[in-house]
Coordinates of C-alpha atoms and ligand atoms in Angstrom, one line a residue:
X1187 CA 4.3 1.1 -39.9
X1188 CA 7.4 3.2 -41.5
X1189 CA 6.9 1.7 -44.4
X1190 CA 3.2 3.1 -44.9
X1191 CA 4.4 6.4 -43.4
X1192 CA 7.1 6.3 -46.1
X1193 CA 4.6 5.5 -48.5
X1194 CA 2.4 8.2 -47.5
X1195 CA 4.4 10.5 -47.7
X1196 CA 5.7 10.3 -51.2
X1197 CA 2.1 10.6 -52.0
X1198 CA 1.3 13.8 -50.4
X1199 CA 5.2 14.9 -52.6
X1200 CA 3.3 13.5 -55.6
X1201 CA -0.3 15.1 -54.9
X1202 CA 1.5 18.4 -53.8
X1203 CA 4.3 18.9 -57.3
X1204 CA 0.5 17.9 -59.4
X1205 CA -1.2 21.1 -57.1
X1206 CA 2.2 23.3 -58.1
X1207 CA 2.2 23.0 -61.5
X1208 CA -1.3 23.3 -61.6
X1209 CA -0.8 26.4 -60.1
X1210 CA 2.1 28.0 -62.3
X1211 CA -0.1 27.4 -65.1
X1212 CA -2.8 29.3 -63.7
X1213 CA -0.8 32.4 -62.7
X1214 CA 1.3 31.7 -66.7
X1215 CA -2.3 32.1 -68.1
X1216 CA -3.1 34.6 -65.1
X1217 CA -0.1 36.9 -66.2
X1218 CA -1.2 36.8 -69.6
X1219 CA -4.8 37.8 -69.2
X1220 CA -4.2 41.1 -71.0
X1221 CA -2.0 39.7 -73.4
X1222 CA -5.0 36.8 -74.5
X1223 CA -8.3 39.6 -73.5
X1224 CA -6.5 42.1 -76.5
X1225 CA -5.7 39.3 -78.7
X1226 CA -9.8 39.0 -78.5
X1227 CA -10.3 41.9 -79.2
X1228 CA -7.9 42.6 -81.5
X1229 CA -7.0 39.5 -83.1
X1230 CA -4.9 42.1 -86.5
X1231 CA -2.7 43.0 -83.4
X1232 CA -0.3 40.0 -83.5
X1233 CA -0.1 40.0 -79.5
X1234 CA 1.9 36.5 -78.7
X1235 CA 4.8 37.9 -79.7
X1236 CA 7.9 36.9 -77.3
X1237 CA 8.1 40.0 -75.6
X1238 CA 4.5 40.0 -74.6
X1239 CA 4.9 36.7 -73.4
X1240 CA 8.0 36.8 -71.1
X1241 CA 6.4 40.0 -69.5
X1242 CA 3.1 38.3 -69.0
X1243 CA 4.8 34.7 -67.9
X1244 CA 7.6 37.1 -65.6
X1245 CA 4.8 38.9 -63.9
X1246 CA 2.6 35.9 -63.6
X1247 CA 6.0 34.1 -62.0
X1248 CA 6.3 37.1 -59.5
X1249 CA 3.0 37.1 -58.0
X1250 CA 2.5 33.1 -57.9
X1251 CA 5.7 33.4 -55.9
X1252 CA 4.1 36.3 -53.2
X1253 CA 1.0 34.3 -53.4
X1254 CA 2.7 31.1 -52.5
X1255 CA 4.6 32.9 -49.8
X1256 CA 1.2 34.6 -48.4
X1257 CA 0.2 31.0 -48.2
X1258 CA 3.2 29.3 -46.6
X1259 CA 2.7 32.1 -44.1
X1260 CA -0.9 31.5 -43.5
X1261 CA -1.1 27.8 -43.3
X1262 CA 2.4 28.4 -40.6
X1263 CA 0.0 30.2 -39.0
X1264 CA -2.8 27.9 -38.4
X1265 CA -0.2 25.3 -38.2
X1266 CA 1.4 27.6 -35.0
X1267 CA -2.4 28.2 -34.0
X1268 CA -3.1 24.5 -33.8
X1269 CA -0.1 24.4 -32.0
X1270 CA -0.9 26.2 -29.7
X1271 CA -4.8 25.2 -29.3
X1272 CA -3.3 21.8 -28.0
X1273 CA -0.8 23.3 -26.2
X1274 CA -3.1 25.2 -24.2
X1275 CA -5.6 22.4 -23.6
X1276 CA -2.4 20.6 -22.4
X1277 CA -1.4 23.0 -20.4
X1278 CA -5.2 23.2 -18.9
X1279 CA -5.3 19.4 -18.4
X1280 CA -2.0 19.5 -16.4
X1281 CA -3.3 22.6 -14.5
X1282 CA -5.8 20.4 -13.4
X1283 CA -3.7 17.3 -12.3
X1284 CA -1.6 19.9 -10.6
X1285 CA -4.1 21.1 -8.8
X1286 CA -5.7 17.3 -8.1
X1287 CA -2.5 16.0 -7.0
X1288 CA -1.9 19.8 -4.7
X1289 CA -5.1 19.0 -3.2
X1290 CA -4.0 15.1 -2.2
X1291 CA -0.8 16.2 -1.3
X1292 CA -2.1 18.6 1.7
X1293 CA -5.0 16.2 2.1
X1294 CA -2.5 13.7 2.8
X1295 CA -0.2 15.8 4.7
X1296 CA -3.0 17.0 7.0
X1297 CA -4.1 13.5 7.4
X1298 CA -0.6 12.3 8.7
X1299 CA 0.1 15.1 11.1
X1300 CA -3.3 14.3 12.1
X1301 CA -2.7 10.7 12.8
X1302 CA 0.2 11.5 14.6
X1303 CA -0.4 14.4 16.8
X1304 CA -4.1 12.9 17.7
X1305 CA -2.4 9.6 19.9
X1306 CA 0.6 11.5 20.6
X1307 CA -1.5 14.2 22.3
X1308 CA -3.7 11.0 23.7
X1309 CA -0.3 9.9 25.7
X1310 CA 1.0 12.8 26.5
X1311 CA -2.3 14.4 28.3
X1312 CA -3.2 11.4 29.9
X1313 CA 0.2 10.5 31.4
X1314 CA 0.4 14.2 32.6
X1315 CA -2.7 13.6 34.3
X1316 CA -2.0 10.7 35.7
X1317 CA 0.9 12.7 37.8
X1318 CA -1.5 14.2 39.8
X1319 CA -1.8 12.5 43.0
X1320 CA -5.7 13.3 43.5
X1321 CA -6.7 10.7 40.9
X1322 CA -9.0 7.7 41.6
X1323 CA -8.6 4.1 40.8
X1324 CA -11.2 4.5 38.0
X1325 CA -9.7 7.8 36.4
X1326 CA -6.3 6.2 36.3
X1327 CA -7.6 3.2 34.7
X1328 CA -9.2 5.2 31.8
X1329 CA -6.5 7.1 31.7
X1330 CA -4.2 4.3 31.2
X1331 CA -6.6 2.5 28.6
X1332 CA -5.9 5.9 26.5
X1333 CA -2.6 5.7 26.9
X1334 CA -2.4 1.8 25.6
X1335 CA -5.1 2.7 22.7
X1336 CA -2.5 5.7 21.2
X1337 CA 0.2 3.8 21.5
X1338 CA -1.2 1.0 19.6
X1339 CA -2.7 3.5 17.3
X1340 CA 0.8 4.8 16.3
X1341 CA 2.2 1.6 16.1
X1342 CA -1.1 1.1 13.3
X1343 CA 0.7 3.6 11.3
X1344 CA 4.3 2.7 11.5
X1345 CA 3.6 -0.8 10.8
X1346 CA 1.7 0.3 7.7
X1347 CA 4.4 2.6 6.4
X1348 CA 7.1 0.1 6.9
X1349 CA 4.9 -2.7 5.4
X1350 CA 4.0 -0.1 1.9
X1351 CA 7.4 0.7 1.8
X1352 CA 8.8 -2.7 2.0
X1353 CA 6.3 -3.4 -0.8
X1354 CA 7.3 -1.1 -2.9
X1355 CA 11.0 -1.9 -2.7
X1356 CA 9.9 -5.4 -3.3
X1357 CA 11.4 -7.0 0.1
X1358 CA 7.8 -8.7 0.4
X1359 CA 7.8 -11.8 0.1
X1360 CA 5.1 -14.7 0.2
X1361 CA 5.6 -17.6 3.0
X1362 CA 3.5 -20.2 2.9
X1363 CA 2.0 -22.2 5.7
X1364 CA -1.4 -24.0 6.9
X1365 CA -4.0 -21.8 7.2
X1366 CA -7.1 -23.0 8.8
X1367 CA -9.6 -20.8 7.3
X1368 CA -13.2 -21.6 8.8
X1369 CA -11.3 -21.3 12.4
X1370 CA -9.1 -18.2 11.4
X1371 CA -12.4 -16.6 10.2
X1372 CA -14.1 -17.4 13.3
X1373 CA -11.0 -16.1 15.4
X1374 CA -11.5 -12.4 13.4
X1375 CA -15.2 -12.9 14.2
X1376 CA -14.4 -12.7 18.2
X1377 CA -11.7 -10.4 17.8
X1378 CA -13.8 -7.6 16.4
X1379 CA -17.2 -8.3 17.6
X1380 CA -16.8 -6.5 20.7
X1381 CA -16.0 -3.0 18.4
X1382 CA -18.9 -3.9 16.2
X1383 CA -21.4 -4.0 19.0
X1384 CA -20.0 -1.4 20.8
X1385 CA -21.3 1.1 17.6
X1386 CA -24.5 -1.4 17.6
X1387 CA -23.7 -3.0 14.5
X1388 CA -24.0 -7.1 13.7
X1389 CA -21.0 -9.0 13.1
X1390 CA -21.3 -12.2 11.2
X1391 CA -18.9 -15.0 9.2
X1392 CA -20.7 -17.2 6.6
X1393 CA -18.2 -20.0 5.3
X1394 CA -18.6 -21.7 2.7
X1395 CA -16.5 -25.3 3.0
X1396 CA -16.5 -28.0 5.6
X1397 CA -13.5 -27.6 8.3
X1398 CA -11.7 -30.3 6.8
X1399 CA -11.7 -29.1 3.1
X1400 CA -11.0 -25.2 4.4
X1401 CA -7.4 -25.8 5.0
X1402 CA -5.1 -23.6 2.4
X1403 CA -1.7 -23.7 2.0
X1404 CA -1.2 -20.0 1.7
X1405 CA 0.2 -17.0 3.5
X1406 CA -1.7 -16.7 6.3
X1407 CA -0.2 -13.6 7.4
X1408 CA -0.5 -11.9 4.9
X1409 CA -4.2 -13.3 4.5
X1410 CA -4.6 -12.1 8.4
X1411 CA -3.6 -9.0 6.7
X1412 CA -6.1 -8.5 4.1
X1413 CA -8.8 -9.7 6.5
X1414 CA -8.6 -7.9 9.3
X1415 CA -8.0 -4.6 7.6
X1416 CA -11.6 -5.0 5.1
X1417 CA -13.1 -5.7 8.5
X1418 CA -12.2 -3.2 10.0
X1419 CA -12.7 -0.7 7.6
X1420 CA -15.9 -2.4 7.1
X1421 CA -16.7 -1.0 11.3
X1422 CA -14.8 1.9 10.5
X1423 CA -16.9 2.9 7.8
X1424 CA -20.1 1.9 9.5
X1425 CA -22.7 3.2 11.6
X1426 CA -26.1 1.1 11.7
X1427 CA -27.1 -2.5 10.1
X1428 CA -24.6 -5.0 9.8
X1429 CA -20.9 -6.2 8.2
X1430 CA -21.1 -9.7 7.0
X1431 CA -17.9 -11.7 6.6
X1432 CA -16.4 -14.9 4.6
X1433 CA -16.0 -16.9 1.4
X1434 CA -17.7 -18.4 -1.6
X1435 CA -16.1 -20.7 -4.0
X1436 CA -15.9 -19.2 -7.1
X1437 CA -17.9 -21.6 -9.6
X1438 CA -17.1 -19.6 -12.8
X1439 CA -13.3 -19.4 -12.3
X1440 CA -11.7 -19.0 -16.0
X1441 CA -11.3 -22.1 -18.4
X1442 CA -7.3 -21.3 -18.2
X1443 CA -7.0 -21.0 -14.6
X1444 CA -5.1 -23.7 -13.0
X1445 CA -7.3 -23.3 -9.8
X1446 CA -10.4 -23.2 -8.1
X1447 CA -10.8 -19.7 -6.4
X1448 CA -12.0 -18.3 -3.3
X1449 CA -13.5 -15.1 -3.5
X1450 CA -13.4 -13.9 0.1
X1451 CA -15.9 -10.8 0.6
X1452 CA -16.8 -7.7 3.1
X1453 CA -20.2 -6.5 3.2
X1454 CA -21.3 -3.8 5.3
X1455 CA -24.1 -1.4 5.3
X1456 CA -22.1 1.9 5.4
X1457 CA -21.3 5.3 4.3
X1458 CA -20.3 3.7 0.7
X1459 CA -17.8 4.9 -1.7
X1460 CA -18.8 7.4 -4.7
X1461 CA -18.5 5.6 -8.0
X1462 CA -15.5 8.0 -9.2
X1463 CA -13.4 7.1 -6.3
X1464 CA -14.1 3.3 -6.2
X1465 CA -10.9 2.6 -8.1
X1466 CA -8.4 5.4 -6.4
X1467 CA -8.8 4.3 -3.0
X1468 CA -6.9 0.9 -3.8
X1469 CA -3.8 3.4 -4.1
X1470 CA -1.5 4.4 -1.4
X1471 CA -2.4 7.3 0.8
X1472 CA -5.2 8.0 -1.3
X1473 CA -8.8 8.4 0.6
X1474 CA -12.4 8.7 -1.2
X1475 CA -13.0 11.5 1.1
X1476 CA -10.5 14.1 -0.1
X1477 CA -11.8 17.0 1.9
X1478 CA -12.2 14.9 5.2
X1479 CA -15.7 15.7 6.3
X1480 CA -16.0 12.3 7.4
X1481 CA -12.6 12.6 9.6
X1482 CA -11.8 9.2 10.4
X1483 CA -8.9 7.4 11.6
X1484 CA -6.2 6.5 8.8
X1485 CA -3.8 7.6 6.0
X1486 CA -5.1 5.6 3.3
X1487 CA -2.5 2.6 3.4
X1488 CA -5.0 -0.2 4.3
X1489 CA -5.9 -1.2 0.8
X1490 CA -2.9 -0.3 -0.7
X1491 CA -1.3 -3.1 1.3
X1492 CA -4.0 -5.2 1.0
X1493 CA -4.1 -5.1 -2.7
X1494 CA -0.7 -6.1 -3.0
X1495 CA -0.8 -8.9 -0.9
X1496 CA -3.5 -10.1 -3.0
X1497 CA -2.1 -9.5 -6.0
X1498 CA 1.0 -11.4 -4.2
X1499 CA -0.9 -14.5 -3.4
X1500 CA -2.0 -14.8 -7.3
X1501 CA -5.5 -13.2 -7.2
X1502 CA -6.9 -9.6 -7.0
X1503 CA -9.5 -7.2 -5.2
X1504 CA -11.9 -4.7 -6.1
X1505 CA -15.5 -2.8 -4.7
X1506 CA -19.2 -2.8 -5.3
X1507 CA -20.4 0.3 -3.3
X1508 CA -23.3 2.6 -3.6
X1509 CA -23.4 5.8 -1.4
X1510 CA -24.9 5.9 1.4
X1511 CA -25.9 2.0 1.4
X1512 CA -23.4 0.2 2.1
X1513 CA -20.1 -1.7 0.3
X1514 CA -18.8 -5.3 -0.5
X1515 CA -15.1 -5.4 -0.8
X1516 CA -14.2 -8.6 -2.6
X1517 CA -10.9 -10.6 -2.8
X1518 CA -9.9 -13.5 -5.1
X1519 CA -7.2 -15.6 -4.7
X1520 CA -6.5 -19.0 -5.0
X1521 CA -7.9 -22.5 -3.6
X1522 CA -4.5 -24.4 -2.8
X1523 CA -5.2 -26.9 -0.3
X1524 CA -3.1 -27.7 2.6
X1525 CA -1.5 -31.3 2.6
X1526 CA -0.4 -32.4 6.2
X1527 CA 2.7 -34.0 4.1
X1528 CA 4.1 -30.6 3.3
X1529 CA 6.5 -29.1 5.6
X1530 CA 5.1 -26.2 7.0
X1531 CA 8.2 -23.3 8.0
X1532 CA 6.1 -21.0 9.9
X1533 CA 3.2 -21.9 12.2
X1534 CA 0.3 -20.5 12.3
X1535 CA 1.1 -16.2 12.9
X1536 CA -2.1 -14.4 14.4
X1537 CA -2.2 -14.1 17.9
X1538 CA -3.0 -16.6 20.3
X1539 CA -5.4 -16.5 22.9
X1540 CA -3.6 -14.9 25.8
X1541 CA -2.6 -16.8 28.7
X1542 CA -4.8 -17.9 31.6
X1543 CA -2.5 -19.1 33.9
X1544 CA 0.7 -17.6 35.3
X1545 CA 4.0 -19.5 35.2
X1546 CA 5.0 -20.8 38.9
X1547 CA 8.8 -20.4 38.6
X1548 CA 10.0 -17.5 40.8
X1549 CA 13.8 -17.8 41.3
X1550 CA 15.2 -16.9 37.5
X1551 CA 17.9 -15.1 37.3
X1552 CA 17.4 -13.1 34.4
X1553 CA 19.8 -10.5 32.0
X1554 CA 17.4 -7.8 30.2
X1555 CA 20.1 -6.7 27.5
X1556 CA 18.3 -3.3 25.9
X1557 CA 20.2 0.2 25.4
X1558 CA 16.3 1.6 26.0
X1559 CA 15.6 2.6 29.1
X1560 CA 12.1 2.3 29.2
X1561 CA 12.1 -1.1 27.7
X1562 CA 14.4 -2.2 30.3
X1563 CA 12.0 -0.8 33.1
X1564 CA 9.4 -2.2 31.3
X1565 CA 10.9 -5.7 30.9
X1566 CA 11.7 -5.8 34.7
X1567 CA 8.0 -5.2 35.9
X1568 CA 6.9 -7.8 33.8
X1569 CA 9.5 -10.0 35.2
X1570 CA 9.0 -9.2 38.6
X1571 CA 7.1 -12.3 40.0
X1572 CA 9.6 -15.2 38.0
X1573 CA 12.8 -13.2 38.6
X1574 CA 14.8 -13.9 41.5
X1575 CA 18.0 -11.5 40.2
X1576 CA 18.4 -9.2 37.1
X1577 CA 21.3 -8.0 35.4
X1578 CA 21.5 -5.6 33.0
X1579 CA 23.3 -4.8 29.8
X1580 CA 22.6 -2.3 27.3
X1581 CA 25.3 -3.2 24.5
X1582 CA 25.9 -6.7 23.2
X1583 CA 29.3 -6.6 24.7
X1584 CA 28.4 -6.2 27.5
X1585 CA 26.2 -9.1 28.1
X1586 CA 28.9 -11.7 26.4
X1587 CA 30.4 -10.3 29.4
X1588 CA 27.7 -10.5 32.2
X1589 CA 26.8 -14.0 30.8
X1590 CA 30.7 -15.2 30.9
X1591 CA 30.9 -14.1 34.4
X1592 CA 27.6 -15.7 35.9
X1593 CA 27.1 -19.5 34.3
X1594 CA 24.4 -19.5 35.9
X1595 CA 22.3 -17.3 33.9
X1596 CA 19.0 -18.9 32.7
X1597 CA 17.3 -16.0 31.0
X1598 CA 18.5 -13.7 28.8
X1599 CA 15.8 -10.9 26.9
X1600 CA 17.9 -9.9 23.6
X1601 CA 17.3 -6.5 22.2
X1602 CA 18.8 -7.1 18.7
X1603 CA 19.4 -3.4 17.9
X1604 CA 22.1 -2.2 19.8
X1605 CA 25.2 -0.1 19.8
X1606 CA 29.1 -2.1 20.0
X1607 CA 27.5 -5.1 19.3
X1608 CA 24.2 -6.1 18.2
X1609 CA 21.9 -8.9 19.6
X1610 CA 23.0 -11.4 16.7
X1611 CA 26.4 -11.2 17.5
X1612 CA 26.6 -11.5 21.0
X1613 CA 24.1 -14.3 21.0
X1614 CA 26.5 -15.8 18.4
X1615 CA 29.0 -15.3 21.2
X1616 CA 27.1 -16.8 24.1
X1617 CA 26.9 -19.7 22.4
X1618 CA 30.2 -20.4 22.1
X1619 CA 30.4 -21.3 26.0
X1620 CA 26.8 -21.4 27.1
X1621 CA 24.6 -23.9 25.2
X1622 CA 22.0 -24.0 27.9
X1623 CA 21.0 -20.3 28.6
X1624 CA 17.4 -19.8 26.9
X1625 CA 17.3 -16.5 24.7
X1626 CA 15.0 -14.6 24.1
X1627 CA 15.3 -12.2 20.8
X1628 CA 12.7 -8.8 21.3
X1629 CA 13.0 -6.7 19.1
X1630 CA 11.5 -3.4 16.8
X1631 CA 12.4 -5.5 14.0
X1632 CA 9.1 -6.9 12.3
X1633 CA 10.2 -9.0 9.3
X1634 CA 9.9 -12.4 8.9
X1635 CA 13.4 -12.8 7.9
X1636 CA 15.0 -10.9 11.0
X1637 CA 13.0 -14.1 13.2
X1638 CA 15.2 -16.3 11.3
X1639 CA 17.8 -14.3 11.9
X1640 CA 17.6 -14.1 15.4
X1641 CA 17.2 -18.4 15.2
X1642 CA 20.1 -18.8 13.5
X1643 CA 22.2 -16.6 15.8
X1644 CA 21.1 -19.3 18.4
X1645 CA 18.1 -17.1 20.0
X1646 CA 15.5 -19.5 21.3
X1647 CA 12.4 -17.5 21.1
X1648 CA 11.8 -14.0 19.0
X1649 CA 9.5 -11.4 20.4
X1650 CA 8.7 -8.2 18.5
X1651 CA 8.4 -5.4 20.6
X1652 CA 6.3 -3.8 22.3
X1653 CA 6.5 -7.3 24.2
X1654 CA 3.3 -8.6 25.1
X1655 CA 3.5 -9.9 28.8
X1656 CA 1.6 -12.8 27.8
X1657 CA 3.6 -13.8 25.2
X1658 CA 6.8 -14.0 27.7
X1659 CA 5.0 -15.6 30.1
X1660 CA 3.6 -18.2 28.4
X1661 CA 7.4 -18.8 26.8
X1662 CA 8.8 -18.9 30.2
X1663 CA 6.0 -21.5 31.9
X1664 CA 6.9 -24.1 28.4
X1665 CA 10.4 -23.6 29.5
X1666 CA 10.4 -23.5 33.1
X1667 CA 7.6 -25.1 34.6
X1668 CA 8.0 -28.4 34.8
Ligands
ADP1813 P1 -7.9 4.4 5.6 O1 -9.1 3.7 6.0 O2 -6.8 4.3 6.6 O3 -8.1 5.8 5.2 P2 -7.7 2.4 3.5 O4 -6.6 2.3 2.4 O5 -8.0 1.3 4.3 O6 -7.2 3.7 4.4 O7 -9.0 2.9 2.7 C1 -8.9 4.0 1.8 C2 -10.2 4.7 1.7 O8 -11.2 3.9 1.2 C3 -10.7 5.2 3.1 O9 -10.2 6.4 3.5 C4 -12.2 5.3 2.8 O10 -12.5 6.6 2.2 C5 -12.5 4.2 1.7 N1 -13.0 3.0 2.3 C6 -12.4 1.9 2.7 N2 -13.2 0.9 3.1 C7 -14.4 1.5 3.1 C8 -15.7 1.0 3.5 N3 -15.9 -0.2 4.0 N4 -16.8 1.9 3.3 C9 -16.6 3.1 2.8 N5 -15.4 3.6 2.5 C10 -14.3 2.8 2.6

């Protein structure tokens, strides 16, 4: 490359000396026009004398010299204009991005303070109302529901902004377990058909391999993940006709791939996604409808996160939409098959079925360690009906201390978060002189690796909050109802 710029150049030095002392000669003849014209005309005169010719050749030098400078200036100047030309389209193109990116930024900005203040209003208003004492059973009830759907909505966001941001810092990280696809698919089928029919649209799976070949070794969390959020954008985004759901096994995968693929798809018969924003909307906080005359639900984190996971797993996602029919999100990734000879660390990680039955155990005396208040109130109602005795702690030191003094504890709910001493620590502690006390870790904390953790501290259980009451049920029948 330097070497034929180099070459190049020495050219243009070569072509450019040629045009120069083409030139002098002209303006040498050019000075002695009158000098050569009278020789013509008078050819007796003997013109070519010397003095003729250094006035002719001195003038002729002058004016090639004002008439290379005229020129230097004028091709400076188109240079300079040229310049400036692309300067200005530059300037005019990032005008324009400016602008574009001005535009997401308060669409985004809107959109957030919109997502928050909408449930935040949703539980303040309805827990105001639900002071007044004139209120019936059915009023409270909705009112409650409202209260339950904000919270969960702003617990949506939070878990989406920690999730991008733990992407993007690159603390993500794959775990692999069994994941029983046909049943998994079938679980997200009955966990969303109720929303689907409730806007009147049909809800179907269509798989592709038997049960017994449709177990992948994969991360089903994070394919839970990438799931759950296409199908519900797929509701989201839909208001008559049907979402259709599932896999296909991907019969051209490339020569070079080590794999078979899966490729997973979303259809739905929905608002669609103009062809110029198909490829944006894979990007964090970034929406197809920038001016929000739709005004849904959501800052545009969904496919960011699920693209990464994707990408994550080894495979990749992208859209075929037309507006105002419908779109098919697709995902690829690959067909690695579960073997029941691999050790599998983490069992299976969408929610189970809630519990039926309640434990029978009534007489536990229980320590609910949490500096929150409210969680502490909270953790006590639920606990009302198994609990014979609560104590109460709201630093780790606290309840190393409670526990020490009553060996007969048989319960303990850990926050891990905690001022003094954390929930690690002092379960670290407990263990030194009580082996038998079953604890529970709850926590804010929703990483994988702070479950681990809170196991190796010597927690028995982990919990992340808010704490479902079936989920510490259901631990405390296993443990206690024998
Ligand atoms: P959110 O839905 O929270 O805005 P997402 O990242 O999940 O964020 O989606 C980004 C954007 O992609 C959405 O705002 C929407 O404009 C568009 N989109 C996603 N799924 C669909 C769909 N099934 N139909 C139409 N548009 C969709």
């Amino acid at each position: 490359m330097f070497k034929r710029d180099s070459h190049n150049s020495s050219l243009v030095n070569g072509v450019n000396a040629l045009k120069i002392s083409f030139y002098v000669l002209i303006v040498i003849l050019l000075g002695n026009t009158n000098a050569i014209v009278d020789a013509f005309i008078h050819p007796e005169i003997p013109y070519f004398d010397h003095e003729h010719i250094i006035v002719g050749s001195t003038i002729g030098i002058f004016s090639m010299i004002i008439g290379l400078i005229i020129l230097y200036y004028i091709s400076r100047l188109q240079k300079t204009n040229k310049e400036k030309e692309s300067l200005i389209e530059n300037l005019y193109k990032a005008k324009l991005k400016a602008e574009e990116s001005d535009r997401l930024k308060s669409a985004f900005l809107a959109n957030m303070s919109h997502e928050i203040r909408t449930p935040m209003s949703g539980i303040i208003s309805f827990s105001n109302l639900l002071k007044e004492a004139n209120l019936n059973q059915e009023q409270q009830k909705v009112s409650l529901d409202m209260i339950q759907t904000s919270g969960e909505r702003m617990l949506n966001l939070i878990n989406d902004i920690l999730d991008i941001s733990r992407i993007e810092s690159g603390m993500e990280e794959i775990h692999r377990s069994k994941l029983d696809l046909n049943n998994q698919l079938n679980y997200i089928l009955n966990l969303y058909l109720k929303e689907a029919q409730k806007k009147g649209i049909a809800l179907e799976v269509r798989t592709s391999l038997p049960d017994e070949e449709s177990v992948l070794n994969t991360d089903s969390a994070k394919f839970f993940s990438i799931m759950t959020n296409l199908v519900k954008n797929a509701i989201k985004y839909t208001e008559e006709g049907k979402i259709v759901f599932g896999y296909e096994i991907n019969r051209t995968t490339e020569v070079d791939s080590p794999h078979l693929m899966l490729n997973f798809f979303v259809k739905d018969t929905g608002i669609g996604i103009p062809e110029e924003r198909q490829h944006a909307i894979f990007d964090r906080f970034i929406q197809a409808d920038i001016k929000d005359e739709q005004a849904r639900q959501g800052v545009g984190l969904g496919l960011a996160i699920s693209k990464a996971y994707v990408e994550m797993l080894g495979g990749k996602i992208w859209v075929t939409s037309n507006k105002d029919i419908g779109s098919t999100f697709w995902f690829q990734i690959p067909y690695v098959r579960y073997y029941p000879t691999e050790v599998s660390k983490n069992g299976s990680s969408w929610k189970k079925e809630s519990l039926s039955e309640e434990p029978s155990v009534s007489d536990l005396h229980v320590m609910i360690v949490d500096d929150d208040e409210t969680a502490e109130k909270y953790l006590s109602t639920v606990m009302a009906d198994v609990a014979k005795k609560f104590y109460f702690a709201n630093t780790g030191e606290k309840a190393v201390d409670i526990c020490r003094k009553n060996s007969h504890m048989d319960l303990i709910l850990m926050d891990i978060k905690m001022p003094v001493m954390n929930g690690y620590e002092a379960t670290r502690l407990i263990r030194t002189f009580n082996k038998d006390v079953v604890i529970v870790a709850q926590t804010a904390y929703a990483f994988s690796e702070d479950k681990s953790k809170a196991l190796a501290a010597g927690c028995n259980y982990y919990l992340t909050k808010p704490v479902a009451k079936s989920d510490l049920l259901k631990i405390i029948k296993e443990v206690f109802d024998n």
